[in-house]
Amino acid sequence: MLSSRARSLPASSTAALDAEIKARITAGADIINLTGGELDFPTPDQAAEGARRAITEGRTRYTPVAGIGPLREAIARRLTEHWGCRYEAAQIVTANGAKQALAQVFTLLCEPGDEVILPAPYWVSFPHMIRLAGAVPVPVPTSDTGFKITPETLLDHLTPRTRVLLLNSPSNPTGAVYERAELLALAEAALEHGLTIVTDEIYGDLVHEGASFTSVASLGPDIAERTVTVGGFSKTYAMTGWRIGFAAAPAPVADALTAVQGHTSSAPSSISQYAALAALTDGTEAELERRAAELSTRRTLMRDGIHALPPLRLTAPPQGGFFAFVNIGALCTRPNEDAGTVARDLLEHAGVAVMPGNDFAAPDHVRLSYGVGTGDIVRALDRIGTYLNTIRTGAHHG
Ligand code: PLP
């Protein structure tokens, strides 16, 4: 009874593995879980209080489809003040997470068969969202260029059907952050060929010491005119369960997005919108800075820990987000061994759950989250080290 589109759509492998690990831990298994896509920080008090106020005051009705005015204004202001973009409230559409905004955007920008340039390794959901919109993902390998697409590799993959360049900086899963000059060169190449840029900047507030974040739309008005910026509250404020994301886009795209949403999901939860508004307006900046500093510390711990665990190798150390993307190619010595088998071995023999890179287009990498506390990072690295020693000395069953 399923359509061909539905038949070709697998369940999210990352969500499935995370659920399996959580169930095993609940059942008593001694596993350190580095598979998750969320930070261990709590929802900021201000946001929780904003939600409680919304309930008490009965703000529990449908809101305008694009979201309540004050929230759209606050998002536009933050993008302007923090990221140097010039967005008006009318250009902001809130959604049930960045995920929903992204999934809808491809349906607005692409005719059936149009191509979307997708730097690989990529976030697991991107190709499926693109295909569901009837478009075609065109993966562009970036492993030889620091996990970043360049104007040259972009041009190599252009066809008359190319419509969109999809960027994600800081990247899930690689942690790569584009420098301003790199982004500018890319954006100019994209514009020259009539492409629209969709930029997933959900990790834009989580950039570590030594790197700096540039939002594509801040590069200039002509670039902003051809750019759809997607962001959200899941990562910056660790509010994954509240389901608030947004798109900031040229007015015709924002209007079209509102129309689609108006006929499908309507606005996100009113209570979550008030929570998000409070996160933006009730003074969370000091807490965000503290969290960013903590993440930099965790990144350094993870990076240095992996450097001390050959043959594991970081192709490029993470500069933002909370994932280390680790090359495990040297552990795959037999036919059919890949990140999937290595992740299974680490789970069964080291008690550490990591995300195999297979569905990120990187079957020789695993992704380790440092969204967990430093204690878990240290213990996980220690367990992995012990396991590597066992296989080195041949004590492992093989
Ligand atoms: N984009 C990327 C690159 C992500 O990694 C994630 C979450 O894992 C999302 C979007 C989805 O975020 P949201 O919770 O706002 O839907």
Coordinates of C-alpha atoms and ligand atoms in Angstrom, one line a residue:
M1 CA 0.0 0.0 0.0
L2 CA 3.0 2.3 0.3
S3 CA 4.1 4.8 -2.3
S4 CA 7.5 4.4 -3.9
R5 CA 8.7 7.5 -2.0
A6 CA 7.7 5.9 1.3
R7 CA 9.2 2.5 0.4
S8 CA 12.5 4.1 -0.3
L9 CA 12.6 6.0 3.0
P10 CA 14.5 4.3 5.9
A11 CA 13.8 5.2 9.5
S12 CA 16.4 7.7 10.9
S13 CA 19.4 5.4 11.7
T14 CA 20.7 7.9 14.3
A15 CA 17.4 8.1 16.1
A16 CA 17.1 4.2 16.0
L17 CA 20.6 3.6 17.4
D18 CA 20.2 6.2 20.1
A19 CA 16.9 4.7 21.2
E20 CA 18.4 1.2 21.3
I21 CA 21.3 2.3 23.4
K22 CA 19.0 4.2 25.8
A23 CA 16.8 1.1 26.2
R24 CA 19.8 -1.0 27.0
I25 CA 21.1 1.5 29.6
T26 CA 17.6 1.6 31.2
A27 CA 17.7 -2.2 31.4
G28 CA 21.0 -1.9 33.4
A29 CA 23.7 -2.2 30.7
D30 CA 27.0 -0.4 31.5
I31 CA 27.3 1.7 28.4
I32 CA 28.6 5.2 27.9
N33 CA 26.4 6.7 25.2
L34 CA 28.2 9.0 22.7
T35 CA 25.6 8.6 20.0
G36 CA 23.2 11.3 21.0
G37 CA 22.4 14.5 19.0
E38 CA 21.7 16.6 22.1
L39 CA 23.6 18.4 24.8
D40 CA 23.3 17.3 28.4
F41 CA 22.6 20.9 29.6
P42 CA 19.2 21.7 31.0
T43 CA 16.6 24.1 29.4
P44 CA 17.6 27.5 30.7
D45 CA 15.5 28.6 33.7
Q46 CA 14.2 31.7 31.8
A47 CA 12.8 29.5 29.0
A48 CA 11.1 27.1 31.5
E49 CA 9.6 30.1 33.3
G50 CA 8.4 31.6 30.0
A51 CA 6.5 28.3 29.3
R52 CA 5.0 28.2 32.8
R53 CA 3.8 31.8 32.4
A54 CA 2.2 31.0 29.0
I55 CA 0.3 28.1 30.6
T56 CA -0.9 30.1 33.6
E57 CA -1.9 33.0 31.4
G58 CA -3.8 30.7 29.0
R59 CA -1.7 31.4 26.0
T60 CA -2.6 28.0 24.7
R61 CA -4.5 28.8 21.4
Y62 CA -3.4 28.6 17.8
T63 CA -0.9 31.4 17.1
P64 CA -0.2 33.0 13.7
V65 CA 1.2 30.3 11.4
A66 CA 4.7 31.8 11.2
G67 CA 4.8 32.3 15.0
I68 CA 3.9 35.0 17.5
G69 CA 5.1 38.5 16.5
P70 CA 7.4 39.1 19.5
L71 CA 9.2 35.8 18.9
R72 CA 9.8 36.5 15.2
E73 CA 11.0 40.0 16.1
A74 CA 13.4 38.6 18.8
I75 CA 14.8 36.1 16.4
A76 CA 15.4 38.7 13.7
R77 CA 17.0 41.0 16.3
R78 CA 19.3 38.2 17.5
L79 CA 20.4 37.3 13.9
T80 CA 21.1 40.9 13.3
E81 CA 23.0 41.6 16.5
H82 CA 24.9 38.3 16.9
W83 CA 25.4 37.1 13.4
G84 CA 25.4 40.4 11.5
C85 CA 22.5 39.4 9.2
R86 CA 19.8 42.0 8.4
Y87 CA 16.6 40.2 8.9
E88 CA 13.1 41.7 9.6
A89 CA 10.5 39.9 11.6
A90 CA 8.4 39.4 8.5
Q91 CA 11.2 37.2 7.1
I92 CA 11.2 34.8 10.0
V93 CA 9.0 31.7 10.0
T94 CA 9.1 29.5 13.1
A95 CA 8.7 25.7 12.8
N96 CA 8.6 22.5 14.7
G97 CA 12.4 22.4 14.9
A98 CA 15.0 23.3 12.2
K99 CA 14.2 19.9 10.8
Q100 CA 10.7 20.9 9.7
A101 CA 11.8 24.2 8.3
L102 CA 14.5 22.4 6.3
A103 CA 12.2 19.7 5.0
Q104 CA 9.7 22.3 3.8
V105 CA 12.3 24.6 2.2
F106 CA 13.4 22.0 -0.4
T107 CA 9.8 21.6 -1.6
L108 CA 9.6 25.3 -2.1
L109 CA 12.9 25.7 -4.0
C110 CA 13.0 22.6 -6.2
E111 CA 11.0 21.2 -9.1
P112 CA 11.0 17.4 -9.5
G113 CA 14.4 16.3 -10.7
D114 CA 16.3 19.5 -9.6
E115 CA 19.6 18.9 -8.0
V116 CA 20.8 19.9 -4.6
I117 CA 24.6 20.1 -4.0
L118 CA 25.3 18.3 -0.7
P119 CA 28.8 18.4 0.8
A120 CA 29.6 14.9 2.2
P121 CA 29.9 13.7 4.9
Y122 CA 26.5 15.1 5.6
W123 CA 23.8 15.0 8.3
V124 CA 21.8 11.8 7.9
S125 CA 18.5 13.5 7.2
F126 CA 19.6 15.8 4.4
P127 CA 19.4 13.4 1.4
H128 CA 16.0 12.0 2.5
M129 CA 14.5 15.5 2.9
I130 CA 15.8 16.4 -0.6
R131 CA 14.4 13.2 -2.1
L132 CA 11.0 13.6 -0.4
A133 CA 10.8 17.0 -2.1
G134 CA 11.2 15.2 -5.4
A135 CA 14.7 16.6 -5.8
V136 CA 18.0 14.8 -6.2
P137 CA 20.9 15.0 -3.7
V138 CA 24.3 15.4 -5.4
P139 CA 26.9 14.5 -2.7
V140 CA 30.3 16.2 -3.1
P141 CA 33.2 14.6 -1.3
T142 CA 35.1 16.9 1.1
S143 CA 37.4 14.5 2.9
D144 CA 40.4 15.8 1.0
T145 CA 39.6 19.5 1.6
G146 CA 39.2 19.6 5.4
F147 CA 35.6 18.5 5.2
K148 CA 34.7 21.7 3.3
I149 CA 33.4 22.1 -0.2
T150 CA 35.4 24.5 -2.3
P151 CA 34.3 26.7 -5.3
E152 CA 36.3 24.3 -7.5
T153 CA 34.6 21.1 -6.2
L154 CA 31.2 22.9 -6.4
L155 CA 31.8 23.8 -10.1
D156 CA 32.8 20.2 -10.8
H157 CA 29.4 19.0 -9.8
L158 CA 27.1 21.6 -11.4
T159 CA 24.7 20.5 -14.1
P160 CA 21.9 22.4 -15.8
R161 CA 19.6 21.0 -13.1
T162 CA 21.5 22.3 -10.1
R163 CA 19.3 24.6 -8.1
V164 CA 20.5 24.6 -4.5
L165 CA 23.8 24.6 -2.5
L166 CA 23.2 23.2 0.9
L167 CA 25.7 24.2 3.6
N168 CA 26.0 23.2 7.3
S169 CA 28.6 25.1 9.3
P170 CA 29.4 24.2 12.0
S171 CA 28.8 20.7 10.5
N172 CA 27.1 17.7 11.9
P173 CA 28.9 15.2 11.7
T174 CA 32.4 16.7 11.0
G175 CA 32.6 19.8 13.2
A176 CA 34.0 21.8 10.3
V177 CA 33.4 25.6 10.4
Y178 CA 33.9 27.6 7.3
E179 CA 36.0 30.7 7.5
R180 CA 34.5 34.0 6.2
A181 CA 36.7 34.1 3.1
E182 CA 35.9 30.5 2.3
L183 CA 32.2 31.1 2.6
L184 CA 32.4 34.3 0.5
A185 CA 34.2 32.5 -2.3
L186 CA 31.6 29.7 -2.2
A187 CA 28.6 32.0 -2.1
E188 CA 29.9 34.1 -5.0
A189 CA 30.4 31.0 -7.1
A190 CA 26.9 29.8 -6.2
L191 CA 25.3 33.1 -7.1
E192 CA 27.2 33.3 -10.3
H193 CA 25.5 30.1 -11.3
G194 CA 22.1 31.1 -10.2
L195 CA 21.9 28.8 -7.2
T196 CA 20.0 29.4 -4.0
I197 CA 21.9 28.7 -0.8
V198 CA 20.2 26.8 2.0
T199 CA 22.4 27.2 5.1
D200 CA 21.7 25.1 8.2
E201 CA 23.3 27.2 11.0
I202 CA 21.8 25.3 13.9
Y203 CA 25.2 24.9 15.5
G204 CA 26.2 28.6 14.8
D205 CA 26.3 29.6 18.5
L206 CA 28.4 26.6 19.5
V207 CA 31.8 27.5 18.0
H208 CA 34.9 26.7 20.0
E209 CA 37.9 28.7 21.0
G210 CA 40.2 29.3 18.0
A211 CA 37.4 29.3 15.4
S212 CA 34.8 31.9 14.5
F213 CA 31.4 31.6 12.9
T214 CA 30.2 33.4 9.8
S215 CA 26.5 33.4 8.8
V216 CA 26.1 33.2 5.1
A217 CA 23.5 35.9 5.0
S218 CA 25.9 38.3 6.7
L219 CA 28.1 38.3 3.7
G220 CA 26.2 40.9 1.9
P221 CA 22.7 41.9 0.7
D222 CA 23.0 40.3 -2.7
I223 CA 24.0 37.0 -1.1
A224 CA 21.2 37.3 1.6
E225 CA 18.7 37.8 -1.3
R226 CA 19.6 34.2 -2.5
T227 CA 19.9 32.6 0.9
V228 CA 17.6 30.7 3.3
T229 CA 19.1 30.5 6.8
V230 CA 17.8 27.8 9.1
G231 CA 18.4 27.8 12.8
G232 CA 16.8 26.8 16.1
F233 CA 16.7 26.4 19.8
S234 CA 17.6 22.7 20.1
K235 CA 21.3 23.2 20.2
T236 CA 22.0 26.8 21.3
Y237 CA 19.6 26.4 24.3
A238 CA 19.6 22.6 24.6
M239 CA 15.9 22.7 24.0
T240 CA 15.5 19.7 21.7
G241 CA 12.2 18.5 23.1
W242 CA 10.5 21.9 22.8
R243 CA 10.6 21.7 19.0
I244 CA 11.3 25.3 18.0
G245 CA 13.3 26.1 14.9
F246 CA 13.0 28.7 12.2
A247 CA 13.9 29.8 8.7
A248 CA 15.0 33.3 7.9
A249 CA 14.5 34.0 4.2
P250 CA 13.7 36.5 1.5
A251 CA 10.1 37.6 1.8
P252 CA 8.7 35.4 -1.0
V253 CA 10.3 32.3 0.4
A254 CA 9.1 33.2 4.0
D255 CA 5.6 33.7 2.6
A256 CA 5.6 30.4 0.7
L257 CA 6.9 28.6 3.8
T258 CA 4.1 30.1 5.8
A259 CA 1.6 28.9 3.2
V260 CA 2.9 25.3 3.3
Q261 CA 3.0 25.3 7.0
G262 CA -0.5 26.8 7.1
H263 CA -1.8 23.8 5.2
T264 CA 0.2 21.1 7.0
S265 CA 1.3 21.6 10.6
S266 CA 0.3 25.2 11.5
A267 CA 2.6 27.0 14.0
P268 CA 4.7 25.2 16.5
S269 CA 3.3 24.8 20.1
S270 CA 2.3 28.2 21.6
I271 CA 3.9 27.2 24.9
S272 CA 7.2 26.4 23.3
Q273 CA 7.1 29.7 21.4
Y274 CA 6.8 31.6 24.7
A275 CA 9.6 29.5 26.1
A276 CA 11.8 30.4 23.1
L277 CA 10.9 34.1 23.4
A278 CA 11.9 34.1 27.0
A279 CA 15.2 32.3 26.1
L280 CA 15.9 35.2 23.8
T281 CA 14.7 38.1 25.9
D282 CA 15.1 37.2 29.5
G283 CA 18.9 37.3 29.8
T284 CA 20.4 34.0 29.0
E285 CA 23.6 35.3 27.3
A286 CA 25.9 34.8 30.4
E287 CA 24.7 31.2 30.6
L288 CA 25.3 30.7 26.9
E289 CA 28.9 31.9 27.3
R290 CA 29.4 29.6 30.2
R291 CA 28.1 26.7 28.1
A292 CA 30.3 27.6 25.1
A293 CA 33.4 27.7 27.3
E294 CA 32.4 24.3 28.7
L295 CA 32.0 22.9 25.2
S296 CA 35.5 24.2 24.2
T297 CA 36.9 22.4 27.2
R298 CA 35.1 19.1 26.2
R299 CA 36.2 19.5 22.6
T300 CA 39.9 19.8 23.7
L301 CA 39.6 16.8 26.0
M302 CA 38.1 14.7 23.2
R303 CA 40.5 16.0 20.5
D304 CA 43.6 15.4 22.6
G305 CA 42.2 12.1 23.9
I306 CA 41.8 10.8 20.3
H307 CA 45.2 12.0 19.3
A308 CA 46.6 9.8 22.0
L309 CA 44.7 6.7 20.7
P310 CA 46.4 5.6 17.4
P311 CA 45.3 4.2 15.0
L312 CA 42.3 6.4 15.6
R313 CA 42.7 9.6 13.7
L314 CA 40.9 13.0 13.4
T315 CA 40.8 14.0 9.8
A316 CA 40.1 17.5 11.0
P317 CA 39.6 18.5 14.6
P318 CA 36.1 19.8 15.4
Q319 CA 35.8 23.5 15.5
G320 CA 32.1 23.8 16.4
G321 CA 29.0 21.8 17.4
F322 CA 29.7 18.8 19.7
F323 CA 30.9 16.0 17.5
A324 CA 34.3 14.5 16.8
F325 CA 34.4 12.7 13.5
V326 CA 37.0 10.0 13.9
N327 CA 38.7 8.0 11.1
I328 CA 38.7 4.3 12.0
G329 CA 39.8 3.0 8.6
A330 CA 42.9 1.4 10.2
L331 CA 40.7 -0.8 12.3
C332 CA 39.0 -2.2 9.2
T333 CA 41.4 -4.9 8.2
R334 CA 39.1 -7.6 6.9
P335 CA 36.5 -7.6 4.1
N336 CA 33.1 -6.3 5.1
E337 CA 34.5 -4.4 8.1
D338 CA 33.5 -0.8 8.3
A339 CA 32.3 1.8 10.7
G340 CA 29.2 -0.3 11.4
T341 CA 31.3 -3.3 12.6
V342 CA 33.7 -1.1 14.5
A343 CA 30.8 0.6 16.3
R344 CA 29.4 -2.8 17.2
D345 CA 32.7 -3.9 18.5
L346 CA 33.1 -0.8 20.6
L347 CA 29.7 -1.3 22.0
E348 CA 30.0 -5.0 22.8
H349 CA 33.7 -5.0 23.9
A350 CA 34.3 -1.5 25.3
G351 CA 30.9 -0.5 26.5
V352 CA 31.0 2.7 24.4
A353 CA 28.3 3.6 22.0
V354 CA 29.4 5.6 19.0
M355 CA 27.5 6.5 15.8
P356 CA 28.8 4.7 12.7
G357 CA 29.4 7.1 9.7
N358 CA 27.8 4.8 7.1
D359 CA 24.7 6.9 6.8
F360 CA 26.7 10.1 6.8
A361 CA 28.4 8.9 3.6
A362 CA 31.6 8.1 5.7
P363 CA 31.8 4.3 6.3
D364 CA 35.4 4.8 7.5
H365 CA 34.4 7.2 10.3
V366 CA 32.5 7.1 13.6
R367 CA 31.0 10.1 15.3
L368 CA 31.6 10.7 19.0
S369 CA 29.5 13.2 20.8
Y370 CA 31.0 15.4 23.4
G371 CA 27.6 16.7 24.4
V372 CA 28.1 14.5 27.5
G373 CA 29.9 15.5 30.7
T374 CA 33.8 15.5 31.0
G375 CA 33.6 12.4 33.2
D376 CA 31.9 10.4 30.5
I377 CA 34.4 11.6 27.9
V378 CA 37.4 10.6 30.0
R379 CA 35.9 7.2 30.9
A380 CA 34.9 6.5 27.3
L381 CA 38.3 7.3 25.9
D382 CA 39.9 5.2 28.6
R383 CA 37.6 2.2 27.7
I384 CA 38.4 2.7 24.0
G385 CA 42.1 2.8 24.8
T386 CA 41.9 -0.5 26.7
Y387 CA 40.0 -2.1 23.9
L388 CA 42.5 -0.9 21.3
N389 CA 45.3 -2.5 23.5
T390 CA 43.4 -5.7 23.6
I391 CA 43.1 -6.0 19.9
R392 CA 46.8 -4.9 19.5
T393 CA 48.0 -7.7 21.7
G394 CA 45.6 -10.2 20.0
A395 CA 43.7 -10.9 23.3
H396 CA 40.5 -9.9 21.5
H397 CA 38.5 -12.8 20.1
G398 CA 39.1 -11.4 16.6
Ligands
PLP1 N1 20.3 20.2 11.4 C1 21.3 19.5 11.8 C2 22.6 19.6 11.1 C3 21.2 18.8 13.0 O1 22.2 18.1 13.5 C4 19.9 18.7 13.7 C5 19.7 17.9 14.9 O2 20.4 16.9 15.1 C6 18.9 19.4 13.1 C7 19.1 20.2 12.0 C8 17.5 19.4 13.7 O3 17.3 20.3 14.7 P1 15.8 20.5 15.4 O4 15.8 19.8 16.7 O5 15.7 22.0 15.5 O6 14.8 20.0 14.4

